[in-house]
PDB file of C-alpha atoms and ligand atoms in Angstrom:
ATOM      1  CA  UNK A   1      28.058   4.648 -17.289  1.00 50.00           C
ATOM      2  CA  UNK A   2      24.800   2.442 -17.164  1.00 50.00           C
ATOM      3  CA  UNK A   3      27.014  -0.479 -18.149  1.00 54.00           C
ATOM      4  CA  UNK A   4      29.000  -0.238 -15.166  1.00 84.00           C
ATOM      5  CA  UNK A   5      25.948   0.265 -12.832  1.00 90.00           C
ATOM      6  CA  UNK A   6      24.677  -3.150 -14.346  1.00 94.00           C
ATOM      7  CA  UNK A   7      27.926  -5.041 -13.627  1.00 93.00           C
ATOM      8  CA  UNK A   8      28.172  -3.570 -10.312  1.00 94.00           C
ATOM      9  CA  UNK A   9      24.767  -4.852  -9.455  1.00 97.00           C
ATOM     10  CA  UNK A  10      25.513  -8.191 -10.966  1.00 96.00           C
ATOM     11  CA  UNK A  11      28.462  -8.589  -8.768  1.00 96.00           C
ATOM     12  CA  UNK A  12      26.799  -7.426  -5.514  1.00 97.00           C
ATOM     13  CA  UNK A  13      23.478  -9.372  -6.149  1.00 98.00           C
ATOM     14  CA  UNK A  14      25.258 -12.738  -6.222  1.00 97.00           C
ATOM     15  CA  UNK A  15      27.272 -12.047  -3.159  1.00 98.00           C
ATOM     16  CA  UNK A  16      23.987 -10.745  -1.276  1.00 98.00           C
ATOM     17  CA  UNK A  17      22.253 -13.813  -2.249  1.00 98.00           C
ATOM     18  CA  UNK A  18      24.895 -16.074  -0.518  1.00 98.00           C
ATOM     19  CA  UNK A  19      25.143 -13.551   2.355  1.00 98.00           C
ATOM     20  CA  UNK A  20      21.286 -13.635   2.963  1.00 98.00           C
ATOM     21  CA  UNK A  21      21.391 -17.581   2.616  1.00 98.00           C
ATOM     22  CA  UNK A  22      24.142 -17.848   5.260  1.00 98.00           C
ATOM     23  CA  UNK A  23      22.294 -15.410   7.755  1.00 98.00           C
ATOM     24  CA  UNK A  24      18.954 -17.264   7.194  1.00 98.00           C
ATOM     25  CA  UNK A  25      20.584 -20.425   7.981  1.00 98.00           C
ATOM     26  CA  UNK A  26      22.255 -19.101  11.261  1.00 97.00           C
ATOM     27  CA  UNK A  27      18.599 -18.304  12.400  1.00 96.00           C
ATOM     28  CA  UNK A  28      17.153 -21.537  11.455  1.00 97.00           C
ATOM     29  CA  UNK A  29      15.628 -20.583   8.051  1.00 98.00           C
ATOM     30  CA  UNK A  30      16.285 -20.779   4.392  1.00 97.00           C
ATOM     31  CA  UNK A  31      17.087 -18.082   1.625  1.00 97.00           C
ATOM     32  CA  UNK A  32      13.520 -18.468   0.576  1.00 97.00           C
ATOM     33  CA  UNK A  33      12.192 -17.382   3.912  1.00 98.00           C
ATOM     34  CA  UNK A  34      13.806 -14.034   3.377  1.00 98.00           C
ATOM     35  CA  UNK A  35      12.372 -11.322   1.028  1.00 98.00           C
ATOM     36  CA  UNK A  36      14.939  -9.123  -0.428  1.00 98.00           C
ATOM     37  CA  UNK A  37      13.537  -5.630  -1.241  1.00 98.00           C
ATOM     38  CA  UNK A  38      15.726  -3.405  -3.630  1.00 98.00           C
ATOM     39  CA  UNK A  39      15.536   0.121  -2.354  1.00 98.00           C
ATOM     40  CA  UNK A  40      15.734   1.890  -5.605  1.00 98.00           C
ATOM     41  CA  UNK A  41      15.938   5.649  -4.681  1.00 97.00           C
ATOM     42  CA  UNK A  42      18.033   7.414  -7.346  1.00 96.00           C
ATOM     43  CA  UNK A  43      18.620   4.183  -9.332  1.00 96.00           C
ATOM     44  CA  UNK A  44      18.052   4.719 -13.257  1.00 96.00           C
ATOM     45  CA  UNK A  45      14.885   2.763 -14.246  1.00 97.00           C
ATOM     46  CA  UNK A  46      16.852   0.719 -16.764  1.00 96.00           C
ATOM     47  CA  UNK A  47      19.242  -0.466 -13.916  1.00 96.00           C
ATOM     48  CA  UNK A  48      15.979  -1.368 -11.903  1.00 98.00           C
ATOM     49  CA  UNK A  49      14.610  -3.187 -14.716  1.00 98.00           C
ATOM     50  CA  UNK A  50      17.901  -5.178 -15.188  1.00 98.00           C
ATOM     51  CA  UNK A  51      17.710  -6.161 -11.642  1.00 98.00           C
ATOM     52  CA  UNK A  52      14.020  -7.285 -11.832  1.00 98.00           C
ATOM     53  CA  UNK A  53      15.123  -9.431 -14.972  1.00 98.00           C
ATOM     54  CA  UNK A  54      17.870 -10.813 -12.932  1.00 98.00           C
ATOM     55  CA  UNK A  55      15.455 -12.056 -10.183  1.00 98.00           C
ATOM     56  CA  UNK A  56      14.593  -9.116  -7.899  1.00 98.00           C
ATOM     57  CA  UNK A  57      10.835  -9.352  -7.243  1.00 98.00           C
ATOM     58  CA  UNK A  58      10.297  -6.446  -4.818  1.00 98.00           C
ATOM     59  CA  UNK A  59      11.187  -2.866  -5.225  1.00 98.00           C
ATOM     60  CA  UNK A  60      10.855   0.024  -2.756  1.00 98.00           C
ATOM     61  CA  UNK A  61      10.839   3.856  -3.362  1.00 98.00           C
ATOM     62  CA  UNK A  62      10.962   6.309  -0.543  1.00 97.00           C
ATOM     63  CA  UNK A  63       9.888   9.522  -2.391  1.00 98.00           C
ATOM     64  CA  UNK A  64       6.362   9.919  -3.884  1.00 98.00           C
ATOM     65  CA  UNK A  65       7.749  12.163  -6.682  1.00 98.00           C
ATOM     66  CA  UNK A  66      10.325   9.780  -7.785  1.00 98.00           C
ATOM     67  CA  UNK A  67       8.011   6.726  -7.635  1.00 98.00           C
ATOM     68  CA  UNK A  68       5.468   8.705  -9.969  1.00 98.00           C
ATOM     69  CA  UNK A  69       8.096   9.811 -12.286  1.00 98.00           C
ATOM     70  CA  UNK A  70       9.467   6.169 -12.773  1.00 98.00           C
ATOM     71  CA  UNK A  71       6.151   4.315 -12.348  1.00 98.00           C
ATOM     72  CA  UNK A  72       5.175   3.772 -16.015  1.00 98.00           C
ATOM     73  CA  UNK A  73       8.602   2.480 -16.883  1.00 98.00           C
ATOM     74  CA  UNK A  74       8.989  -0.147 -14.193  1.00 98.00           C
ATOM     75  CA  UNK A  75       9.238  -3.955 -15.466  1.00 98.00           C
ATOM     76  CA  UNK A  76       6.445  -6.054 -13.581  1.00 98.00           C
ATOM     77  CA  UNK A  77       7.513  -6.067  -9.737  1.00 98.00           C
ATOM     78  CA  UNK A  78       5.980  -5.884  -6.460  1.00 98.00           C
ATOM     79  CA  UNK A  79       6.253  -2.269  -5.564  1.00 98.00           C
ATOM     80  CA  UNK A  80       6.404  -0.756  -2.154  1.00 98.00           C
ATOM     81  CA  UNK A  81       6.543   2.486  -0.575  1.00 98.00           C
ATOM     82  CA  UNK A  82       9.242   2.600   2.158  1.00 98.00           C
ATOM     83  CA  UNK A  83      10.035   6.296   2.863  1.00 98.00           C
ATOM     84  CA  UNK A  84       8.496   9.013   4.980  1.00 97.00           C
ATOM     85  CA  UNK A  85       4.924   9.785   3.606  1.00 98.00           C
ATOM     86  CA  UNK A  86       3.062  12.897   3.931  1.00 98.00           C
ATOM     87  CA  UNK A  87      -0.730  12.788   4.570  1.00 98.00           C
ATOM     88  CA  UNK A  88      -1.386  14.879   1.583  1.00 98.00           C
ATOM     89  CA  UNK A  89       0.534  12.671  -0.765  1.00 98.00           C
ATOM     90  CA  UNK A  90      -1.195   9.255   0.281  1.00 98.00           C
ATOM     91  CA  UNK A  91      -3.917   9.939  -2.653  1.00 98.00           C
ATOM     92  CA  UNK A  92      -0.897   9.797  -5.156  1.00 98.00           C
ATOM     93  CA  UNK A  93       0.355   6.520  -4.482  1.00 98.00           C
ATOM     94  CA  UNK A  94      -2.521   4.448  -2.843  1.00 97.00           C
ATOM     95  CA  UNK A  95      -3.112   2.571  -6.006  1.00 96.00           C
ATOM     96  CA  UNK A  96       0.354   2.152  -7.166  1.00 98.00           C
ATOM     97  CA  UNK A  97       1.922   0.173  -4.283  1.00 98.00           C
ATOM     98  CA  UNK A  98       1.280  -3.050  -2.545  1.00 98.00           C
ATOM     99  CA  UNK A  99       2.505  -2.152   0.797  1.00 98.00           C
ATOM    100  CA  UNK A 100       3.468   0.947   2.823  1.00 98.00           C
ATOM    101  CA  UNK A 101       6.256   0.199   5.182  1.00 98.00           C
ATOM    102  CA  UNK A 102       6.264   3.533   6.782  1.00 98.00           C
ATOM    103  CA  UNK A 103       2.957   4.159   8.578  1.00 98.00           C
ATOM    104  CA  UNK A 104       4.393   6.361  11.636  1.00 98.00           C
ATOM    105  CA  UNK A 105       1.328   8.036  12.941  1.00 98.00           C
ATOM    106  CA  UNK A 106      -2.287   7.556  13.618  1.00 98.00           C
ATOM    107  CA  UNK A 107      -2.975  10.494  11.530  1.00 98.00           C
ATOM    108  CA  UNK A 108      -1.360   8.903   8.387  1.00 98.00           C
ATOM    109  CA  UNK A 109      -3.182   5.758   9.085  1.00 98.00           C
ATOM    110  CA  UNK A 110      -6.465   7.606   9.207  1.00 98.00           C
ATOM    111  CA  UNK A 111      -5.856   9.184   5.719  1.00 98.00           C
ATOM    112  CA  UNK A 112      -4.631   5.769   4.191  1.00 98.00           C
ATOM    113  CA  UNK A 113      -7.843   4.323   5.464  1.00 98.00           C
ATOM    114  CA  UNK A 114      -9.852   7.150   4.038  1.00 98.00           C
ATOM    115  CA  UNK A 115      -8.214   7.091   0.585  1.00 98.00           C
ATOM    116  CA  UNK A 116      -8.450   3.296   0.609  1.00 98.00           C
ATOM    117  CA  UNK A 117     -12.158   3.295   1.346  1.00 98.00           C
ATOM    118  CA  UNK A 118     -12.855   5.863  -1.445  1.00 98.00           C
ATOM    119  CA  UNK A 119     -11.156   3.406  -3.977  1.00 97.00           C
ATOM    120  CA  UNK A 120     -12.760   0.295  -2.512  1.00 97.00           C
ATOM    121  CA  UNK A 121      -9.476  -1.362  -1.795  1.00 97.00           C
ATOM    122  CA  UNK A 122      -7.611  -2.631   1.335  1.00 98.00           C
ATOM    123  CA  UNK A 123      -4.122  -1.126   1.855  1.00 98.00           C
ATOM    124  CA  UNK A 124      -1.473  -3.301   3.479  1.00 98.00           C
ATOM    125  CA  UNK A 125       0.676  -1.356   5.785  1.00 98.00           C
ATOM    126  CA  UNK A 126       3.483  -1.863   8.323  1.00 98.00           C
ATOM    127  CA  UNK A 127       3.998   0.106  11.395  1.00 98.00           C
ATOM    128  CA  UNK A 128       7.029   1.910  11.662  1.00 98.00           C
ATOM    129  CA  UNK A 129       8.685   1.660  15.023  1.00 98.00           C
ATOM    130  CA  UNK A 130      11.110   4.274  16.147  1.00 97.00           C
ATOM    131  CA  UNK A 131      13.087   1.473  18.026  1.00 96.00           C
ATOM    132  CA  UNK A 132      15.940   3.799  19.064  1.00 94.00           C
ATOM    133  CA  UNK A 133      13.762   6.383  20.574  1.00 94.00           C
ATOM    134  CA  UNK A 134      15.561   8.928  18.249  1.00 93.00           C
ATOM    135  CA  UNK A 135      14.235  12.421  18.004  1.00 93.00           C
ATOM    136  CA  UNK A 136      15.179  12.700  14.485  1.00 91.00           C
ATOM    137  CA  UNK A 137      12.996   9.696  13.408  1.00 93.00           C
ATOM    138  CA  UNK A 138       9.590   9.196  13.028  1.00 94.00           C
ATOM    139  CA  UNK A 139       7.545   6.273  14.104  1.00 97.00           C
ATOM    140  CA  UNK A 140       5.679   4.796  17.188  1.00 98.00           C
ATOM    141  CA  UNK A 141       7.591   4.222  20.278  1.00 97.00           C
ATOM    142  CA  UNK A 142       8.074   0.769  21.644  1.00 97.00           C
ATOM    143  CA  UNK A 143       5.910   1.102  24.491  1.00 97.00           C
ATOM    144  CA  UNK A 144       2.906   2.659  22.486  1.00 96.00           C
ATOM    145  CA  UNK A 145       3.165   0.078  19.608  1.00 97.00           C
ATOM    146  CA  UNK A 146       0.495  -2.366  20.738  1.00 97.00           C
ATOM    147  CA  UNK A 147      -1.891   0.254  21.508  1.00 97.00           C
ATOM    148  CA  UNK A 148      -1.384   1.719  18.163  1.00 98.00           C
ATOM    149  CA  UNK A 149      -1.722  -1.616  16.368  1.00 98.00           C
ATOM    150  CA  UNK A 150      -5.078  -2.109  18.248  1.00 98.00           C
ATOM    151  CA  UNK A 151      -6.259   1.368  17.229  1.00 98.00           C
ATOM    152  CA  UNK A 152      -5.188   1.406  13.796  1.00 98.00           C
ATOM    153  CA  UNK A 153      -6.455  -2.152  13.004  1.00 98.00           C
ATOM    154  CA  UNK A 154     -10.000  -0.713  13.631  1.00 98.00           C
ATOM    155  CA  UNK A 155      -9.753   1.531  10.653  1.00 98.00           C
ATOM    156  CA  UNK A 156     -11.559   0.481   7.357  1.00 98.00           C
ATOM    157  CA  UNK A 157      -9.534  -0.226   4.216  1.00 98.00           C
ATOM    158  CA  UNK A 158      -6.481  -1.110   6.127  1.00 97.00           C
ATOM    159  CA  UNK A 159      -4.621  -4.426   7.030  1.00 98.00           C
ATOM    160  CA  UNK A 160      -1.524  -4.348   9.189  1.00 98.00           C
ATOM    161  CA  UNK A 161       0.984  -6.928   7.939  1.00 98.00           C
ATOM    162  CA  UNK A 162       3.736  -6.321  10.221  1.00 98.00           C
ATOM    163  CA  UNK A 163       6.371  -4.021  11.504  1.00 98.00           C
ATOM    164  CA  UNK A 164       9.401  -1.774   9.930  1.00 98.00           C
ATOM    165  CA  UNK A 165      12.205  -0.186  11.678  1.00 98.00           C
ATOM    166  CA  UNK A 166      15.312   1.710  10.945  1.00 95.00           C
ATOM    167  CA  UNK A 167      17.489   1.351  13.974  1.00 93.00           C
ATOM    168  CA  UNK A 168      20.097   4.082  14.909  1.00 91.00           C
ATOM    169  CA  UNK A 169      23.299   4.531  12.742  1.00 85.00           C
ATOM    170  CA  UNK A 170      25.964   2.508  14.511  1.00 77.00           C
ATOM    171  CA  UNK A 171      29.632   2.155  14.160  1.00 76.00           C
ATOM    172  CA  UNK A 172      29.321  -1.576  13.491  1.00 75.00           C
ATOM    173  CA  UNK A 173      26.404  -3.862  12.580  1.00 65.00           C
ATOM    174  CA  UNK A 174      26.710  -5.869  16.031  1.00 75.00           C
ATOM    175  CA  UNK A 175      25.622  -2.757  17.706  1.00 82.00           C
ATOM    176  CA  UNK A 176      22.170  -2.750  16.162  1.00 89.00           C
ATOM    177  CA  UNK A 177      21.266  -6.300  17.408  1.00 94.00           C
ATOM    178  CA  UNK A 178      19.764  -5.101  20.509  1.00 95.00           C
ATOM    179  CA  UNK A 179      17.314  -3.010  18.376  1.00 96.00           C
ATOM    180  CA  UNK A 180      16.761  -5.920  16.150  1.00 97.00           C
ATOM    181  CA  UNK A 181      16.045  -8.370  18.843  1.00 97.00           C
ATOM    182  CA  UNK A 182      13.774  -5.662  20.460  1.00 97.00           C
ATOM    183  CA  UNK A 183      11.729  -5.486  17.211  1.00 98.00           C
ATOM    184  CA  UNK A 184      11.474  -9.356  17.122  1.00 98.00           C
ATOM    185  CA  UNK A 185      10.165  -9.548  20.548  1.00 98.00           C
ATOM    186  CA  UNK A 186       7.593  -6.724  19.760  1.00 98.00           C
ATOM    187  CA  UNK A 187       6.661  -8.563  16.641  1.00 98.00           C
ATOM    188  CA  UNK A 188       5.850 -11.711  18.543  1.00 98.00           C
ATOM    189  CA  UNK A 189       4.122  -9.600  21.346  1.00 97.00           C
ATOM    190  CA  UNK A 190       1.640  -7.967  18.901  1.00 98.00           C
ATOM    191  CA  UNK A 191       1.124 -11.349  17.173  1.00 97.00           C
ATOM    192  CA  UNK A 192       0.302 -13.001  20.583  1.00 97.00           C
ATOM    193  CA  UNK A 193      -2.408 -10.364  20.950  1.00 95.00           C
ATOM    194  CA  UNK A 194      -4.408 -11.667  17.825  1.00 95.00           C
ATOM    195  CA  UNK A 195      -5.763  -8.437  16.868  1.00 95.00           C
ATOM    196  CA  UNK A 196      -8.557  -8.662  14.145  1.00 93.00           C
ATOM    197  CA  UNK A 197      -7.372  -7.205  10.942  1.00 92.00           C
ATOM    198  CA  UNK A 198      -3.761  -7.467  11.652  1.00 95.00           C
ATOM    199  CA  UNK A 199      -1.211 -10.258  11.210  1.00 97.00           C
ATOM    200  CA  UNK A 200       2.388 -10.156  12.045  1.00 98.00           C
ATOM    201  CA  UNK A 201       3.723 -11.614   8.590  1.00 98.00           C
ATOM    202  CA  UNK A 202       6.530  -9.062   7.727  1.00 98.00           C
ATOM    203  CA  UNK A 203       9.304  -7.867   9.867  1.00 98.00           C
ATOM    204  CA  UNK A 204      11.068  -5.257   7.682  1.00 98.00           C
ATOM    205  CA  UNK A 205      14.465  -4.259   8.986  1.00 98.00           C
ATOM    206  CA  UNK A 206      18.106  -4.382   7.918  1.00 97.00           C
ATOM    207  CA  UNK A 207      19.744  -2.219   5.360  1.00 96.00           C
ATOM    208  CA  UNK A 208      22.976  -2.431   3.424  1.00 96.00           C
ATOM    209  CA  UNK A 209      25.331  -2.108   6.540  1.00 93.00           C
ATOM    210  CA  UNK A 210      23.390  -4.377   8.846  1.00 94.00           C
ATOM    211  CA  UNK A 211      20.975  -6.889   7.009  1.00 97.00           C
ATOM    212  CA  UNK A 212      22.887 -10.080   8.029  1.00 96.00           C
ATOM    213  CA  UNK A 213      22.563  -9.054  11.787  1.00 96.00           C
ATOM    214  CA  UNK A 214      18.914  -8.105  11.094  1.00 97.00           C
ATOM    215  CA  UNK A 215      18.129 -11.488   9.581  1.00 98.00           C
ATOM    216  CA  UNK A 216      20.008 -13.365  12.252  1.00 97.00           C
ATOM    217  CA  UNK A 217      17.819 -11.614  14.673  1.00 97.00           C
ATOM    218  CA  UNK A 218      14.639 -12.438  12.987  1.00 98.00           C
ATOM    219  CA  UNK A 219      13.990 -10.006   9.972  1.00 98.00           C
ATOM    220  CA  UNK A 220      12.203 -11.544   7.058  1.00 98.00           C
ATOM    221  CA  UNK A 221      12.388  -8.742   4.630  1.00 98.00           C
ATOM    222  CA  UNK A 222      15.642  -6.590   4.245  1.00 98.00           C
ATOM    223  CA  UNK A 223      15.716  -3.405   2.223  1.00 98.00           C
ATOM    224  CA  UNK A 224      18.895  -2.885   0.332  1.00 98.00           C
ATOM    225  CA  UNK A 225      20.124  -0.025  -1.758  1.00 98.00           C
ATOM    226  CA  UNK A 226      23.849   0.610  -1.602  1.00 96.00           C
ATOM    227  CA  UNK A 227      24.739  -3.163  -1.163  1.00 97.00           C
ATOM    228  CA  UNK A 228      22.990  -3.741  -4.619  1.00 98.00           C
ATOM    229  CA  UNK A 229      23.556  -0.863  -6.579  1.00 97.00           C
ATOM    230  CA  UNK A 230      26.807   0.772  -5.296  1.00 93.00           C
ATOM    231  CA  UNK A 231      27.093   4.332  -3.458  1.00 87.00           C
ATOM    232  CA  UNK A 232      24.556   6.863  -4.372  1.00 78.00           C
ATOM    233  CA  UNK A 233      26.025  10.111  -5.313  1.00 67.00           C
ATOM    234  CA  UNK A 234      24.131  12.183  -2.988  1.00 55.00           C
ATOM    235  CA  UNK A 235      22.722  11.516   0.466  1.00 46.00           C
ATOM    236  CA  UNK A 236      19.070  10.785   1.093  1.00 44.00           C
TER     237      UNK A 236
HETATM  238  C1  PLP B 301      17.373   4.026   1.243  1.00 81.79           C
HETATM  239  C2  PLP B 301      16.564   3.335   2.143  1.00 81.79           C
HETATM  240  C3  PLP B 301      17.131   1.869   2.443  1.00 81.79           C
HETATM  241  C4  PLP B 301      18.298   1.263   1.867  1.00 81.79           C
HETATM  242  O1  PLP B 301      19.434   1.912   2.306  1.00 81.79           O
HETATM  243  P1  PLP B 301      20.907   1.509   2.026  1.00 81.79           P
HETATM  244  O2  PLP B 301      21.647   1.687   3.209  1.00 81.79           O
HETATM  245  O3  PLP B 301      21.394   2.057   0.702  1.00 81.79           O
HETATM  246  O4  PLP B 301      20.875   0.036   1.786  1.00 81.79           O
HETATM  247  C5  PLP B 301      16.305   1.227   3.203  1.00 81.79           C
HETATM  248  N1  PLP B 301      15.200   1.653   3.695  1.00 81.79           N
HETATM  249  C6  PLP B 301      14.856   3.026   3.443  1.00 81.79           C
HETATM  250  C7  PLP B 301      13.486   3.385   4.140  1.00 81.79           C
HETATM  251  C8  PLP B 301      15.399   3.757   2.649  1.00 81.79           C
HETATM  252  O5  PLP B 301      15.096   4.955   2.405  1.00 81.79           O
END
């Protein structure tokens, strides 16, 4: 079973590299300008380590429990947290990841600040934007994002490095372009404000079904699970 997961990855990875390169070129950039993060939920750590050996440098987990259980076995890689994070779990992951993509409330940011200060570290974060204004999703609304960035940037032990979004599920990737374009505009707007303690370096958007559109619209980090590792056998 593992052998086939590995060959699935090998085939997909090659194809994805060329897809990313093509999408990057369409938006006047190069493959090297885009960071490919492997979303590794439900993926066996042996397969993850094969991916790392093959060139994947960034991995992201979206569940605290899963991150902790795999943590000691990962090959060296940049580890990110990408899923919804409960405030009471911040202390479990704060010293284990380099970037938290999913800061979706002021309350969560305050807890990250508190735990970072306690350990005398600075935690890099992205603000999650609920770009489709969906009830079912968390994140800051487009209209409150600038104010949220200004407020969160004042917290000790935190540095805002950019924005993250998960747009609504669409029938085809083209429909998400308007959301990706809106995110790019917001990214530039916030950058223009030159908020202390904040730099708009990372625009994390685009998943397996829509990463090429996301890159063409300005994403510089894409988070891919299914496209790299094949279908998961249960829904997350
Ligand atoms: C699972 C996950 C992804 C990757 O999803 P795929 O559709 O499998 O590529 C990206 N971002 C987050 C936050 C995820 O939880």
